[in-house]
Short mmCIF file of C-alpha atoms and ligand atoms in Angstrom, two decimals:
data_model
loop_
_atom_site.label_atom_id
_atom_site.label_comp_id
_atom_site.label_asym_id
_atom_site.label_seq_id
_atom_site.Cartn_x
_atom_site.Cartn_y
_atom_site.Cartn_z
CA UNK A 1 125.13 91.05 105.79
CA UNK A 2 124.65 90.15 109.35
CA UNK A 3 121.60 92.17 111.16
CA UNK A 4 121.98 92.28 115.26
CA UNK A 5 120.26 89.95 117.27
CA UNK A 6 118.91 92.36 119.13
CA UNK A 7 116.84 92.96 116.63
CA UNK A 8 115.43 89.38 116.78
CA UNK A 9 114.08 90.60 120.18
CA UNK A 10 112.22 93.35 118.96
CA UNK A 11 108.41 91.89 118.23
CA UNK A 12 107.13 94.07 115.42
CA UNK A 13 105.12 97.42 116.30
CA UNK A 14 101.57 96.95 117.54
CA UNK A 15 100.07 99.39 115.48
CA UNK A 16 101.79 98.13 112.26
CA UNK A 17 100.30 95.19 112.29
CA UNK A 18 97.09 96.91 112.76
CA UNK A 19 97.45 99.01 110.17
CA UNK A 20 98.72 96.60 107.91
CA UNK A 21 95.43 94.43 108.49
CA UNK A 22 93.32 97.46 108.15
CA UNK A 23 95.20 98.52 104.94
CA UNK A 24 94.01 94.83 103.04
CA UNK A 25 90.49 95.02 104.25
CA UNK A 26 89.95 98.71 102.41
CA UNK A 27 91.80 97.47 99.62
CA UNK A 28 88.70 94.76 99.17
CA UNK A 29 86.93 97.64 99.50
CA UNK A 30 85.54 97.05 103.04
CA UNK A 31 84.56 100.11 105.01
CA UNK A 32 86.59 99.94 108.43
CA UNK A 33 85.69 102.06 111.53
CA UNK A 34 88.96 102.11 113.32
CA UNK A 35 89.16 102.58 117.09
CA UNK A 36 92.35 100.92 117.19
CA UNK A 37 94.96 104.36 117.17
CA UNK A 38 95.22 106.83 120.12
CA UNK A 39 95.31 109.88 117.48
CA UNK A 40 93.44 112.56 117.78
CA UNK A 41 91.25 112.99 114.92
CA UNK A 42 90.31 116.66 115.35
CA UNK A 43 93.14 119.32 114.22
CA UNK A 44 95.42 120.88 116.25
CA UNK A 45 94.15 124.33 117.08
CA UNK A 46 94.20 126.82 114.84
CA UNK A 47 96.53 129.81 116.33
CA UNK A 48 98.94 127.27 117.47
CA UNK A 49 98.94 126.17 113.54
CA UNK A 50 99.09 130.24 112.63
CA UNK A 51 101.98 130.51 114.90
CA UNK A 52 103.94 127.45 113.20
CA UNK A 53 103.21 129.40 109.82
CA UNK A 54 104.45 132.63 110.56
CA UNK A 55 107.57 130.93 112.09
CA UNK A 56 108.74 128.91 108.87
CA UNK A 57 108.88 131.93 106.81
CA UNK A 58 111.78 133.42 109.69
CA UNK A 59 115.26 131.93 108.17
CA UNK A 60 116.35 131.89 111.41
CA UNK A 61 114.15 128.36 111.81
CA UNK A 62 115.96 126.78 108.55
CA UNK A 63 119.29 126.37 110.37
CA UNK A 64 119.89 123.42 112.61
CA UNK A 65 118.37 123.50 115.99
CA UNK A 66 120.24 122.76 119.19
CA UNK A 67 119.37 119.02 120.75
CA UNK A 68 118.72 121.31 124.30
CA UNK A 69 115.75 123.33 123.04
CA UNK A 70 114.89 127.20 122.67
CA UNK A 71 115.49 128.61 125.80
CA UNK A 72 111.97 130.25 125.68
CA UNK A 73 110.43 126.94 124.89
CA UNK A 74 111.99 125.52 128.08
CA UNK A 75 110.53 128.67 129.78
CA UNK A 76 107.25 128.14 128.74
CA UNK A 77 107.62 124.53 130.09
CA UNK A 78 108.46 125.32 133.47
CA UNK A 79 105.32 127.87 133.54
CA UNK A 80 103.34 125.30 132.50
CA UNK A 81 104.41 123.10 134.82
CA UNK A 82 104.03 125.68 137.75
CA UNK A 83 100.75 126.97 136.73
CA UNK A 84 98.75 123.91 136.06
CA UNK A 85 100.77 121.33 139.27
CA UNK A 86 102.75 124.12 141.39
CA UNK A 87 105.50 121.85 140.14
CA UNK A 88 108.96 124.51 140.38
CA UNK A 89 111.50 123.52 137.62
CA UNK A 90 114.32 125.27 136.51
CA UNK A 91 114.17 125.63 132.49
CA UNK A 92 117.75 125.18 131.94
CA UNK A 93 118.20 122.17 134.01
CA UNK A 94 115.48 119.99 134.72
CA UNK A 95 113.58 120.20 131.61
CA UNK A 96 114.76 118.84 128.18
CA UNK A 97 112.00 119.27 124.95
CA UNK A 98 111.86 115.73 122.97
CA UNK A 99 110.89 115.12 119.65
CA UNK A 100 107.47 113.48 120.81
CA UNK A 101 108.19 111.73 124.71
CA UNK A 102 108.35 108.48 122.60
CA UNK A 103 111.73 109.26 121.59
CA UNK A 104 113.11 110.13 124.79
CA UNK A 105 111.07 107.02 126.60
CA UNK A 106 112.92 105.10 123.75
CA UNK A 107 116.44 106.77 124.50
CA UNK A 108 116.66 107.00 128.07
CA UNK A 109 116.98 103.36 128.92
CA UNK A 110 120.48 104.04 127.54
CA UNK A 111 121.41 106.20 130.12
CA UNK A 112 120.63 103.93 132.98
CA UNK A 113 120.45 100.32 131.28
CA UNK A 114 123.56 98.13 130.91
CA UNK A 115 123.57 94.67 129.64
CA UNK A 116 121.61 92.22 131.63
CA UNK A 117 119.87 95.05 134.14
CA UNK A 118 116.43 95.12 134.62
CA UNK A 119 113.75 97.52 134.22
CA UNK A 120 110.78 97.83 136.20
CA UNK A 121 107.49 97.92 133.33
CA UNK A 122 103.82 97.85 133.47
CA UNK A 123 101.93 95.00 131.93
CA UNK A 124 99.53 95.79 130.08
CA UNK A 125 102.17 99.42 129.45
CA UNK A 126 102.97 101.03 126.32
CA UNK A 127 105.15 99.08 124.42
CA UNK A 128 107.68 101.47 124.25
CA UNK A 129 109.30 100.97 128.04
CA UNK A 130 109.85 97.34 127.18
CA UNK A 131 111.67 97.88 123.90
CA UNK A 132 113.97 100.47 124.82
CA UNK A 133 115.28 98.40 127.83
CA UNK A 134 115.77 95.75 125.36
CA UNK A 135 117.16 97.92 122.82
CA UNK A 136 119.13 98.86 125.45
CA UNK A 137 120.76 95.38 126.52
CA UNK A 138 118.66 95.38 129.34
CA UNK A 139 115.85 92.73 130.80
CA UNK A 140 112.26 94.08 131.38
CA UNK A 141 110.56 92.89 134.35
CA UNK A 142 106.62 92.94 133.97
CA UNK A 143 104.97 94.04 136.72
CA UNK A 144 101.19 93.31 136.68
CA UNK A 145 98.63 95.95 136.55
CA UNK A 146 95.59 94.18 137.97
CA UNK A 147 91.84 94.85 137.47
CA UNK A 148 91.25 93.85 141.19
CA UNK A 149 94.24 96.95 142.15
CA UNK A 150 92.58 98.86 140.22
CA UNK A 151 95.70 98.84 137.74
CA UNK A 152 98.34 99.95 140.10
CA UNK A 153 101.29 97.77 140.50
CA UNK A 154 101.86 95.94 143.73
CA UNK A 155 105.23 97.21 145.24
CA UNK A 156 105.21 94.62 147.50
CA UNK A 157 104.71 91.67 145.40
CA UNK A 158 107.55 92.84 143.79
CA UNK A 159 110.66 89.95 144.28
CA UNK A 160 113.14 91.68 146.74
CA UNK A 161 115.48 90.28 144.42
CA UNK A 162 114.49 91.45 141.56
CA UNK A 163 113.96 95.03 142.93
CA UNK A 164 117.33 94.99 143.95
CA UNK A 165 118.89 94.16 140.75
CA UNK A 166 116.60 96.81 139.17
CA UNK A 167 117.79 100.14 138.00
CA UNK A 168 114.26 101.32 136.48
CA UNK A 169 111.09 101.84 137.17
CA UNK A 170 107.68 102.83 134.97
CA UNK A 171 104.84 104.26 135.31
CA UNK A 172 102.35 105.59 133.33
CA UNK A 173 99.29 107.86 134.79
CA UNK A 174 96.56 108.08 133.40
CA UNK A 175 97.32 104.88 131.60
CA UNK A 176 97.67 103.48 128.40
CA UNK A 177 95.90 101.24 128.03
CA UNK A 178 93.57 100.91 130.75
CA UNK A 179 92.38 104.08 131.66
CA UNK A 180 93.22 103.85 135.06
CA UNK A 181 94.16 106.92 137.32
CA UNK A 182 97.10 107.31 140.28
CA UNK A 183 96.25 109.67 142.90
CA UNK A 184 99.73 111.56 145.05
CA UNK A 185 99.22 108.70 147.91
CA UNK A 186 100.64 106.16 145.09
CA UNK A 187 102.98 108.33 144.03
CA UNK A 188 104.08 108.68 147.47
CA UNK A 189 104.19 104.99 147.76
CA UNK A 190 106.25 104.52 144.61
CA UNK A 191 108.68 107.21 145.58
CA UNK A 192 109.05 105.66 148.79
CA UNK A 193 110.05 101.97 147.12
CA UNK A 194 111.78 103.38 144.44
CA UNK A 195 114.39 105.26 147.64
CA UNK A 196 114.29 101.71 149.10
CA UNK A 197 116.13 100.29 145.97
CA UNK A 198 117.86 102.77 144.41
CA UNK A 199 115.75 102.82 141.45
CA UNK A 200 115.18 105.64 139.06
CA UNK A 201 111.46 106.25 138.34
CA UNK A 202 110.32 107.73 134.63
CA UNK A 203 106.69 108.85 134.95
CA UNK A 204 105.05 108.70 131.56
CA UNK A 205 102.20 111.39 131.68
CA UNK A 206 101.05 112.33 128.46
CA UNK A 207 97.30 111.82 129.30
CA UNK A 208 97.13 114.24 132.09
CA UNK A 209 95.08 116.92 130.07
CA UNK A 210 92.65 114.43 128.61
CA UNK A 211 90.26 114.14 132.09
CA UNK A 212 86.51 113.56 132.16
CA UNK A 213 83.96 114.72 134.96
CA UNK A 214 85.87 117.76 136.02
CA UNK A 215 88.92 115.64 137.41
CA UNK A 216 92.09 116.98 137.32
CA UNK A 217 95.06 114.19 136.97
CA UNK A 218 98.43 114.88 139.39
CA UNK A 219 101.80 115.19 138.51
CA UNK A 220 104.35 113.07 139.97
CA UNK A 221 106.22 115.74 140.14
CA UNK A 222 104.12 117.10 143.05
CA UNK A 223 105.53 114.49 145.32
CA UNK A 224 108.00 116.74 147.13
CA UNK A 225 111.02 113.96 146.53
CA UNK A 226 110.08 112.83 143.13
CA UNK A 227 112.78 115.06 142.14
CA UNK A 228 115.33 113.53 143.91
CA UNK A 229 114.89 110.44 141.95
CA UNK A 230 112.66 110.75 138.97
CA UNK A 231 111.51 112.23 135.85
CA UNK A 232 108.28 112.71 134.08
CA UNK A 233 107.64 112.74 130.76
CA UNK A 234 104.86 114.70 128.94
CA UNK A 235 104.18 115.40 125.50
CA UNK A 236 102.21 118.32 123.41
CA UNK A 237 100.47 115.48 121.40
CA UNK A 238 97.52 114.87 123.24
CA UNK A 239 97.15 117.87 125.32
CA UNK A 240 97.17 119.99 122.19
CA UNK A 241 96.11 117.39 119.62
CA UNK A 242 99.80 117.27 118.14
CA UNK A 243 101.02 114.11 117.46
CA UNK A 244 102.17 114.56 114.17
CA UNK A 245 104.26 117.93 114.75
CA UNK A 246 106.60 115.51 117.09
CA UNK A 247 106.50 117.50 120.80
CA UNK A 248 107.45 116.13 123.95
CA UNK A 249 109.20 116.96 126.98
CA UNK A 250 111.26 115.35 130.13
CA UNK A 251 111.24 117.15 133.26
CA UNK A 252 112.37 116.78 137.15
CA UNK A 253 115.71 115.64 138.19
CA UNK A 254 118.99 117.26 136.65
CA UNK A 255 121.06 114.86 136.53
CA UNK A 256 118.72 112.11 134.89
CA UNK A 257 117.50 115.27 132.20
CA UNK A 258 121.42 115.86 131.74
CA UNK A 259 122.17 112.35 131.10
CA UNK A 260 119.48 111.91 128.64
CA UNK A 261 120.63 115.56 126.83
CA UNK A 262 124.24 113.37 126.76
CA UNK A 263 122.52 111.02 124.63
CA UNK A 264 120.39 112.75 122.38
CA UNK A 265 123.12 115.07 121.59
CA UNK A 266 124.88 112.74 119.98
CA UNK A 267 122.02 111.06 117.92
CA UNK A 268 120.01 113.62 117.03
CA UNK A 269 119.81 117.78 116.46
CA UNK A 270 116.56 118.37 118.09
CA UNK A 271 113.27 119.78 116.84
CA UNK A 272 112.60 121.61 114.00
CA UNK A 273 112.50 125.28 115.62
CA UNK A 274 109.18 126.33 114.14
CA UNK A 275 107.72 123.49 115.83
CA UNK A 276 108.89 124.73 118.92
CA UNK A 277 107.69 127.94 118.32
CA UNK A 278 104.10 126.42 117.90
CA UNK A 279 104.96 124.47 121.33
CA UNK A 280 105.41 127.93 123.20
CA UNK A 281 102.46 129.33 121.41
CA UNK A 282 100.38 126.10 122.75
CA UNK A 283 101.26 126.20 126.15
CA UNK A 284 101.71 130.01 126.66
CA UNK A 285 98.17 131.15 124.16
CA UNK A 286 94.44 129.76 125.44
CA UNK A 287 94.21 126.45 126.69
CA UNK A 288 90.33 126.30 126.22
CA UNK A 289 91.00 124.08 123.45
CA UNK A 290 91.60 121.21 126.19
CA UNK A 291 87.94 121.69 127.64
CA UNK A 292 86.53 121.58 124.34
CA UNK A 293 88.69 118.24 123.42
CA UNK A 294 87.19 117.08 126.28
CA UNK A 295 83.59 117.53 126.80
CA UNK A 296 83.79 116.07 122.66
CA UNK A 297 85.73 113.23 124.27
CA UNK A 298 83.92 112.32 127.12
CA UNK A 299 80.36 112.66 125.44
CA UNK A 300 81.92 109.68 122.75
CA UNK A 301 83.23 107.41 125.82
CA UNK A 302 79.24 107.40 127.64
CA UNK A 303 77.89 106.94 123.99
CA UNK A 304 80.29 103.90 123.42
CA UNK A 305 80.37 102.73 127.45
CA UNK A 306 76.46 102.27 126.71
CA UNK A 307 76.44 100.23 123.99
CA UNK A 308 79.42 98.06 125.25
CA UNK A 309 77.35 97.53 128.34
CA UNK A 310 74.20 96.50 126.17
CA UNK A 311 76.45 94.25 124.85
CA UNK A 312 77.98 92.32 127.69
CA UNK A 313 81.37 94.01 127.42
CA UNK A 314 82.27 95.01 130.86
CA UNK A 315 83.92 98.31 131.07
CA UNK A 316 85.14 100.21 133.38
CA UNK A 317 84.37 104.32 132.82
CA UNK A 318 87.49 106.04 132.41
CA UNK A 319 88.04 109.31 134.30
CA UNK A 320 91.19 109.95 131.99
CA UNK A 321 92.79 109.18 128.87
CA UNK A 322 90.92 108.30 125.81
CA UNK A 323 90.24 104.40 126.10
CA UNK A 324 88.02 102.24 127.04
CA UNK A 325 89.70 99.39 128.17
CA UNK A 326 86.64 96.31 127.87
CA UNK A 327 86.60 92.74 128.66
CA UNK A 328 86.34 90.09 125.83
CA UNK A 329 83.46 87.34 126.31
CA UNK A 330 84.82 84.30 128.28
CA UNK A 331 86.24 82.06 125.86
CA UNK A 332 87.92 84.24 123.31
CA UNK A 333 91.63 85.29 123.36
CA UNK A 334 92.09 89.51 123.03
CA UNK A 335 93.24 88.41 119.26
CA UNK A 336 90.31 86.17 118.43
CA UNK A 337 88.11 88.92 119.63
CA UNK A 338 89.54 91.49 117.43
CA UNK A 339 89.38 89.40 114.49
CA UNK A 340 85.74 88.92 114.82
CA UNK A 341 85.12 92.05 115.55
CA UNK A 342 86.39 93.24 112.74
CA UNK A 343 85.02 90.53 110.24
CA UNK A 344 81.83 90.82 111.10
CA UNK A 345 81.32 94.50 111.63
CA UNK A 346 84.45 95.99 110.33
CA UNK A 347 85.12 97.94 113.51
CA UNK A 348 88.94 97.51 114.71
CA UNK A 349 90.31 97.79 118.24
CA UNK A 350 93.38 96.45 119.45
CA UNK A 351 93.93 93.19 121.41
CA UNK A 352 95.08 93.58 124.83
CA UNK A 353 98.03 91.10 124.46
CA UNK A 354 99.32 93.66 122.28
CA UNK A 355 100.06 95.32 125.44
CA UNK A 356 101.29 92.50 127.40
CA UNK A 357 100.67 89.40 129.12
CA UNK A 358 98.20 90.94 131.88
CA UNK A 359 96.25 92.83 128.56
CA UNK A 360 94.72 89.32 127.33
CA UNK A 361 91.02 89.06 128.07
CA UNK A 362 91.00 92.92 127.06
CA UNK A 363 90.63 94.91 123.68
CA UNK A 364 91.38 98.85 123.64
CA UNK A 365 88.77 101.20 122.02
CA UNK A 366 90.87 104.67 121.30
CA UNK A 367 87.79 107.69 121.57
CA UNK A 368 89.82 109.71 118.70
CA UNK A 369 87.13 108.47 116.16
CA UNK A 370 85.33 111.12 115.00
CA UNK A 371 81.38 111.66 115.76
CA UNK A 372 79.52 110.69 112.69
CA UNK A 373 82.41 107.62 112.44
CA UNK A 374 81.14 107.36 116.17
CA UNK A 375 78.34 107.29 115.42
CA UNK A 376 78.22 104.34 112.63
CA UNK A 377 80.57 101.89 114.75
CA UNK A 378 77.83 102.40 117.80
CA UNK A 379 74.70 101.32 114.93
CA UNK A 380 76.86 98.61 113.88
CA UNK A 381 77.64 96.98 117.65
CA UNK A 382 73.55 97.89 118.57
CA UNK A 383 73.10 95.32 115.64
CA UNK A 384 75.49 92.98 116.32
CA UNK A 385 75.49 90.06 118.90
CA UNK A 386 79.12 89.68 120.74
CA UNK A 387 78.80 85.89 121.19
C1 PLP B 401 101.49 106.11 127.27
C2 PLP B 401 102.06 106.82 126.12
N1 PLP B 401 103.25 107.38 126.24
C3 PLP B 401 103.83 108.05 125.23
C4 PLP B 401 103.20 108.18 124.01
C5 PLP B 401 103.94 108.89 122.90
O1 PLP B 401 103.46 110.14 122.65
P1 PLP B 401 104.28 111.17 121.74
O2 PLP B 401 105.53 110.49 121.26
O3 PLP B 401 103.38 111.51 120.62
O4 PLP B 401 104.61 112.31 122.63
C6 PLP B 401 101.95 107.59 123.82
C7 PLP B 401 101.29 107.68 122.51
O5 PLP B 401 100.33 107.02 122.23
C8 PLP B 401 101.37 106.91 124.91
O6 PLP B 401 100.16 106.34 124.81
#
């Protein structure tokens, strides 16, 4: 047996290793506080789960479903869309339901990656815009998001010659891991250099629900042209703590939506109907649920910001997502860090390298820890000394 090599380019999962580590400590018996996994710990809301319920009795949802969606589900996409960004999409072409956006992230470097092209990705990014370009045959090309830029990418120190050879771009707002927010002037900026090069753009927006402070994260899709040339992808995980029912969307251009439905149709046979069900019940039924999810969040990220402070690691306070994004003491690698961190108070986090060159010096705290867990990491770090 002979495995591809392209597997021998595939580093193994962040988080598995995590886990993995995590997994021997409590088997000694240690008691670990993990901030290391962007999940949300409180359940998804209740009529959303009622919905689901009453929807896997109906035989109708035992069949197969079709890789394009329930046509209501892409209905209730497009209203979403409209009534939270203005954003106009039409439900049976420019929007495609995923099963979570990381499979579709995953998939759609195949529709625009051949061997040898490059792809445009954010370092420190999620590692999932990297892989799939490499999955795909394809060459990433990290583009450094920079404390100092406030962790926007630098169009213009960009290579011309690499942009030209580029048939990809990412971006991720609010990001993963840093925190950090785009306003519609970048957007407008990275429409305007993606038209320069004839790159496609893939927005990755799952965070935009999670806010803090009464701020209200953009689509990209609000850029007028962003259609012309890009999609976004979102996801019901976050917004509606779902991340295990596996609910995601792409939306904005046709024929990049259309291309990706090419693909999927042929690997997979879409989402369990039910679950889509629950997804129009989610984004149709009350959406207080997101104010609640975050007034919890943002009380843990001052709580935790405060005692990071006190202890010398700098942080900048996140208006979305649900990290906190610190520096490690001078003199420690992001993986050192961690390690100590979690021998001597049995808190984990994840080292920034994880994400990327550009992530070293950093470790991510994930806020989906819940309060009295919250509550115990912050006594242990007020008792502990970082260096
Ligand atoms: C930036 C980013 N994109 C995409 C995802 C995937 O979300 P899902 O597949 O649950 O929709 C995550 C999950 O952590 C993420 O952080």
């Amino acid at each position: 047996m002979q495995l591809a090599k392209r597997l021998d380019r595939l580093p193994p999962y962040l988080f598995v290793g995590i886990s993995q580590k995590i997994a021997e400590k409590q088997a000694r018996g240690e008691d670990i506080i993990s901030f290391a996994i962007g999940d949300p710990d409180l359940p998804t809301p209740s009529h959303i789960i009622e919905y689901m319920c009453q929807a896997a009795h109906d035989p109708v949802n035992h069949r197969y479903p079709e890789t394009i969606g329930l046509p209501e589900l892409r209905q209730a996409i497009a209203e979403w869309y409209r009534k939270r960004f203005g954003v106009i999409l039409d439900p049976d072409k420019e929007v495609l339901p995923l099963i979570g956006s990381k499979e579709g992230i995953g998939h759609i470097a195949l529709c625009f990656i051949e061997s040898g092209d490059i792809a445009l990705v954010p370092d420190p990014g999620y590692p999932v815009f990297a892989m799939g370009t490499i999955l795909a045959g394809g060459e990433p090309y990290f583009v450094p998001l920079k404390e100092e830029n406030d962790f926007l990418p630098d169009f213009e120190a960009i290579p011309e010659e690499i942009a030209k050879k580029a048939k990809l771009m990412w971006l991720n707002y609010p990001n993963n891991p840093t925190g950090a927010t785009a306003d519609l002037g970048f957007f407008e900026k990275a429409v305007h250099f993606a038209q320069r090069y004839d790159l496609a753009i893939c927005h990755d927006a799952p965070y935009t629900e999670v806010a803090f402070d009464g701020y209200k994260p953009p689509s990209f899709m609000q850029i007028p042209k962003a259609k012309e040339i890009g999609v976004e992808f979102h996801s019901l995980s976050k917004t509606y703590h779902m991340t295990g029912w596996r609910i995601g969307m792409a939306v904005g251009n046709a024929e990049m939506i259309h291309a990706l439905f090419r693909v999927k149709s042929n690997l997979d046979s879409g989402i369990p109907q039910a679950i889509q069900q629950a997804a129009v019940e989610a984004l149709r039924g009350s959406q207080n649920c997101i104010v609640e999810h975050n007034a919890i969040l943002q009380r843990r990220r001052d709580k935790l910001i405060k005692v990071l402070d006190e202890l010398g690691l700098k942080a900048r306070v996140p208006k979305a997502a649900f990290y906190i994004w610190a520096k490690v003491p001078q003199g420690y690698s992001s993986i050192d860090f961690t390690q100590k961190l979690l021998d001597e108070t049995g808190i984990a986090v994840t080292p920034g390298i994880g994400y990327g060159k550009e992530g070293e010096g950093y470790i991510r705290f994930s806020l989906t820890v819940s309060d009295d867990r919250l509550e115990q990491g912050i006594n242990r770090l007020s008792n502990w000394k970082a260096v």
